[in-house]
Amino acid sequence: MRHSLNHDEGEFTMHTIIHRDTRAWRVQVWLSFAIAIFLCGTGLAYLPGHDIDRAFMVMGYLFCLTAAFVLAKFIRDNQRVATDTPLWRLVVWGAFCCAMLLTGWGLWRMAINETYKAFLLVSWLYLITTTFTLAKTLRDAHDADVADATKRTRSPSPQQS
C-alpha cells in the first residue's frame, strides 16, 4: 500500500494505492507449496529404514512447517512496531531453530543412501521456503483487504457528495 499526493488547482488530495498480487503469482505460490508438500510426503512415505525414523522425520517436518508459519507471522506483526514481548520473540525464534536443527540432525544421522538424504533435504528446504512465501502472500492479501475496507469506509459515497 502506498500513498500519493496530488496537487490540483490549490487543493491537495491523498490517494491510497493498494497493491495486490496477480492471480498468476497466487497460483504459482499455492502450486509450489502443494508440490513441496507432495515431494516431502512422497519422500517420507517411501523412506527406507525403521518406522521410528519415519515417525521422527514426519514430526520434524510438521514441527518445521508450523514453526515457519508462526515465525512468518511474528516477523510480519512486528515489522513496524514491536508488539510482542522479548520472551515471545525467544519462544518463536527458539522453536524455529530447534525444529530446523532437530530435523536436520535426524536426517543426518539416518543410515540411508546419500541420494535419498539429498532428496529429503532439498524437499524439506523447498517446503520451508514455500511456507514463508505462502505466509507472505496470504498476509499481503489480508492487508490489502483491510486497507480496501478502510478506504471504503473513509471515502464518502457518491450519494453523500
mmCIF file of C-alpha atoms in Angstrom:
data_model
loop_
_atom_site.group_PDB
_atom_site.id
_atom_site.type_symbol
_atom_site.label_atom_id
_atom_site.label_comp_id
_atom_site.label_asym_id
_atom_site.label_seq_id
_atom_site.Cartn_x
_atom_site.Cartn_y
_atom_site.Cartn_z
ATOM 1 C CA MET A 1 0.000 0.000 0.000
ATOM 2 C CA ARG A 2 1.388 3.412 -0.980
ATOM 3 C CA HIS A 3 0.119 6.926 -0.541
ATOM 4 C CA SER A 4 0.494 9.637 -3.148
ATOM 5 C CA LEU A 5 -0.310 13.323 -3.013
ATOM 6 C CA ASN A 6 -1.863 15.198 -5.918
ATOM 7 C CA HIS A 7 -1.881 18.962 -6.178
ATOM 8 C CA ASP A 8 -4.826 20.081 -8.279
ATOM 9 C CA GLU A 9 -5.680 23.793 -8.510
ATOM 10 C CA GLY A 10 -4.562 24.634 -4.995
ATOM 11 C CA GLU A 11 -6.053 21.516 -3.379
ATOM 12 C CA PHE A 12 -4.106 18.572 -2.045
ATOM 13 C CA THR A 13 -5.728 15.179 -2.261
ATOM 14 C CA MET A 14 -4.308 11.946 -0.970
ATOM 15 C CA HIS A 15 -4.801 8.734 -2.922
ATOM 16 C CA THR A 16 -4.125 5.341 -1.456
ATOM 17 C CA ILE A 17 -2.701 2.809 -3.877
ATOM 18 C CA ILE A 18 -3.412 -0.729 -2.724
ATOM 19 C CA HIS A 19 -1.018 -3.367 -4.042
ATOM 20 C CA ARG A 20 -2.497 -6.759 -4.833
ATOM 21 C CA ASP A 21 -0.658 -9.811 -6.101
ATOM 22 C CA THR A 22 -1.603 -11.081 -9.534
ATOM 23 C CA ARG A 23 -3.663 -14.217 -9.953
ATOM 24 C CA ALA A 24 -0.689 -15.881 -11.666
ATOM 25 C CA TRP A 25 1.520 -15.189 -8.638
ATOM 26 C CA ARG A 26 -1.055 -16.612 -6.223
ATOM 27 C CA VAL A 27 -1.451 -19.743 -8.362
ATOM 28 C CA GLN A 28 2.328 -20.166 -8.546
ATOM 29 C CA VAL A 29 2.689 -19.780 -4.764
ATOM 30 C CA TRP A 30 -0.047 -22.316 -3.983
ATOM 31 C CA LEU A 31 1.222 -24.709 -6.645
ATOM 32 C CA SER A 32 4.780 -24.501 -5.290
ATOM 33 C CA PHE A 33 3.533 -25.165 -1.757
ATOM 34 C CA ALA A 34 1.472 -28.148 -2.955
ATOM 35 C CA ILE A 35 4.451 -29.556 -4.861
ATOM 36 C CA ALA A 36 6.652 -29.160 -1.772
ATOM 37 C CA ILE A 37 4.074 -30.981 0.367
ATOM 38 C CA PHE A 38 3.833 -33.736 -2.256
ATOM 39 C CA LEU A 39 7.620 -34.149 -2.512
ATOM 40 C CA CYS A 40 8.046 -34.256 1.264
ATOM 41 C CA GLY A 41 5.146 -36.677 1.652
ATOM 42 C CA THR A 42 6.487 -38.934 -1.072
ATOM 43 C CA GLY A 43 9.982 -38.899 0.381
ATOM 44 C CA LEU A 44 8.726 -39.685 3.856
ATOM 45 C CA ALA A 45 6.239 -42.349 2.705
ATOM 46 C CA TYR A 46 8.949 -44.309 0.907
ATOM 47 C CA LEU A 47 11.664 -43.636 3.480
ATOM 48 C CA PRO A 48 13.717 -46.805 3.893
ATOM 49 C CA GLY A 49 14.626 -47.896 7.358
ATOM 50 C CA HIS A 50 12.785 -48.179 10.634
ATOM 51 C CA ASP A 51 9.298 -46.875 11.367
ATOM 52 C CA ILE A 52 10.671 -44.841 14.278
ATOM 53 C CA ASP A 53 12.934 -42.918 11.869
ATOM 54 C CA ARG A 54 9.968 -42.227 9.584
ATOM 55 C CA ALA A 55 7.855 -41.064 12.536
ATOM 56 C CA PHE A 56 10.671 -38.776 13.742
ATOM 57 C CA MET A 57 11.042 -37.200 10.313
ATOM 58 C CA VAL A 58 7.278 -36.690 9.887
ATOM 59 C CA MET A 59 7.139 -34.959 13.275
ATOM 60 C CA GLY A 60 10.214 -32.899 12.369
ATOM 61 C CA TYR A 61 8.738 -31.778 9.049
ATOM 62 C CA LEU A 62 5.441 -30.825 10.714
ATOM 63 C CA PHE A 63 7.295 -29.015 13.505
ATOM 64 C CA CYS A 64 9.300 -27.063 10.909
ATOM 65 C CA LEU A 65 6.181 -26.268 8.880
ATOM 66 C CA THR A 66 4.218 -24.873 11.816
ATOM 67 C CA ALA A 67 7.262 -23.075 13.253
ATOM 68 C CA ALA A 68 7.856 -21.404 9.865
ATOM 69 C CA PHE A 69 4.257 -20.125 9.723
ATOM 70 C CA VAL A 70 4.497 -18.831 13.300
ATOM 71 C CA LEU A 71 7.833 -17.132 12.590
ATOM 72 C CA ALA A 72 6.495 -15.515 9.406
ATOM 73 C CA LYS A 73 3.503 -14.149 11.302
ATOM 74 C CA PHE A 74 5.696 -12.956 14.171
ATOM 75 C CA ILE A 75 8.066 -11.101 11.828
ATOM 76 C CA ARG A 76 5.205 -9.500 9.916
ATOM 77 C CA ASP A 77 3.357 -8.464 13.083
ATOM 78 C CA ASN A 78 6.484 -6.790 14.454
ATOM 79 C CA GLN A 79 7.858 -5.245 11.263
ATOM 80 C CA ARG A 80 6.805 -1.673 12.026
ATOM 81 C CA VAL A 81 6.462 -1.666 15.796
ATOM 82 C CA ALA A 82 7.460 -4.338 18.293
ATOM 83 C CA THR A 83 4.126 -5.632 19.549
ATOM 84 C CA ASP A 84 5.282 -8.839 21.224
ATOM 85 C CA THR A 85 7.337 -9.354 24.364
ATOM 86 C CA PRO A 86 11.023 -10.302 24.260
ATOM 87 C CA LEU A 87 10.155 -13.673 25.797
ATOM 88 C CA TRP A 88 7.709 -14.417 22.983
ATOM 89 C CA ARG A 89 10.431 -13.450 20.488
ATOM 90 C CA LEU A 90 12.685 -16.019 22.165
ATOM 91 C CA VAL A 91 9.968 -18.690 22.046
ATOM 92 C CA VAL A 92 9.208 -18.120 18.348
ATOM 93 C CA TRP A 93 12.827 -17.990 17.181
ATOM 94 C CA GLY A 94 13.813 -20.789 19.572
ATOM 95 C CA ALA A 95 11.057 -23.071 18.275
ATOM 96 C CA PHE A 96 12.014 -22.411 14.660
ATOM 97 C CA CYS A 97 15.716 -23.016 15.308
ATOM 98 C CA CYS A 98 15.006 -26.165 17.339
ATOM 99 C CA ALA A 99 12.705 -27.505 14.638
ATOM 100 C CA MET A 100 15.270 -26.918 11.907
ATOM 101 C CA LEU A 101 18.218 -28.244 13.927
ATOM 102 C CA LEU A 102 16.450 -31.351 15.221
ATOM 103 C CA THR A 103 15.054 -32.228 11.810
ATOM 104 C CA GLY A 104 18.457 -31.679 10.212
ATOM 105 C CA TRP A 105 20.106 -33.803 12.897
ATOM 106 C CA GLY A 106 17.539 -36.561 12.389
ATOM 107 C CA LEU A 107 18.139 -36.517 8.660
ATOM 108 C CA TRP A 108 21.937 -36.504 9.040
ATOM 109 C CA ARG A 109 22.035 -39.434 11.489
ATOM 110 C CA MET A 110 19.822 -41.726 9.394
ATOM 111 C CA ALA A 111 21.548 -44.731 7.876
ATOM 112 C CA ILE A 112 20.116 -44.341 4.379
ATOM 113 C CA ASN A 113 21.501 -43.753 0.902
ATOM 114 C CA GLU A 114 23.109 -40.315 0.427
ATOM 115 C CA THR A 115 20.997 -39.654 -2.662
ATOM 116 C CA TYR A 116 17.847 -40.274 -0.646
ATOM 117 C CA LYS A 117 19.126 -37.944 2.092
ATOM 118 C CA ALA A 118 19.750 -35.272 -0.524
ATOM 119 C CA PHE A 119 16.187 -35.681 -1.853
ATOM 120 C CA LEU A 120 14.741 -35.350 1.667
ATOM 121 C CA LEU A 121 16.953 -32.336 2.412
ATOM 122 C CA VAL A 122 16.063 -30.455 -0.764
ATOM 123 C CA SER A 123 12.330 -31.197 -0.469
ATOM 124 C CA TRP A 124 12.409 -30.116 3.208
ATOM 125 C CA LEU A 125 14.146 -26.816 2.416
ATOM 126 C CA TYR A 126 11.761 -26.293 -0.508
ATOM 127 C CA LEU A 127 8.862 -26.783 1.910
ATOM 128 C CA ILE A 128 10.263 -24.180 4.311
ATOM 129 C CA THR A 129 10.859 -21.566 1.597
ATOM 130 C CA THR A 130 7.423 -22.071 0.051
ATOM 131 C CA THR A 131 5.886 -21.816 3.518
ATOM 132 C CA PHE A 132 7.405 -18.367 4.029
ATOM 133 C CA THR A 133 6.301 -17.291 0.549
ATOM 134 C CA LEU A 134 2.764 -18.565 1.128
ATOM 135 C CA ALA A 135 2.556 -16.857 4.521
ATOM 136 C CA LYS A 136 3.672 -13.556 2.986
ATOM 137 C CA THR A 137 1.220 -13.866 0.095
ATOM 138 C CA LEU A 138 -1.692 -14.607 2.428
ATOM 139 C CA ARG A 139 -0.758 -11.733 4.731
ATOM 140 C CA ASP A 140 -0.369 -9.325 1.806
ATOM 141 C CA ALA A 141 -3.861 -10.259 0.609
ATOM 142 C CA HIS A 142 -5.239 -9.737 4.117
ATOM 143 C CA ASP A 143 -3.521 -6.344 4.448
ATOM 144 C CA ALA A 144 -4.883 -5.274 1.044
ATOM 145 C CA ASP A 145 -8.404 -6.355 2.050
ATOM 146 C CA VAL A 146 -8.158 -4.392 5.308
ATOM 147 C CA ALA A 147 -6.806 -1.312 3.502
ATOM 148 C CA ASP A 148 -9.549 -1.563 0.894
ATOM 149 C CA ALA A 149 -12.250 -1.848 3.566
ATOM 150 C CA THR A 150 -10.759 1.096 5.461
ATOM 151 C CA LYS A 151 -10.612 3.164 2.285
ATOM 152 C CA ARG A 152 -14.275 2.399 1.513
ATOM 153 C CA THR A 153 -15.453 3.388 4.993
ATOM 154 C CA ARG A 154 -13.463 6.637 4.952
ATOM 155 C CA SER A 155 -14.353 7.814 1.474
ATOM 156 C CA PRO A 156 -17.742 9.482 1.055
ATOM 157 C CA SER A 157 -20.221 7.588 -1.055
ATOM 158 C CA PRO A 158 -21.472 9.224 -4.283
ATOM 159 C CA GLN A 159 -24.857 9.898 -2.646
ATOM 160 C CA GLN A 160 -23.192 11.958 0.134
ATOM 161 C CA SER A 161 -21.298 14.249 -2.275
#
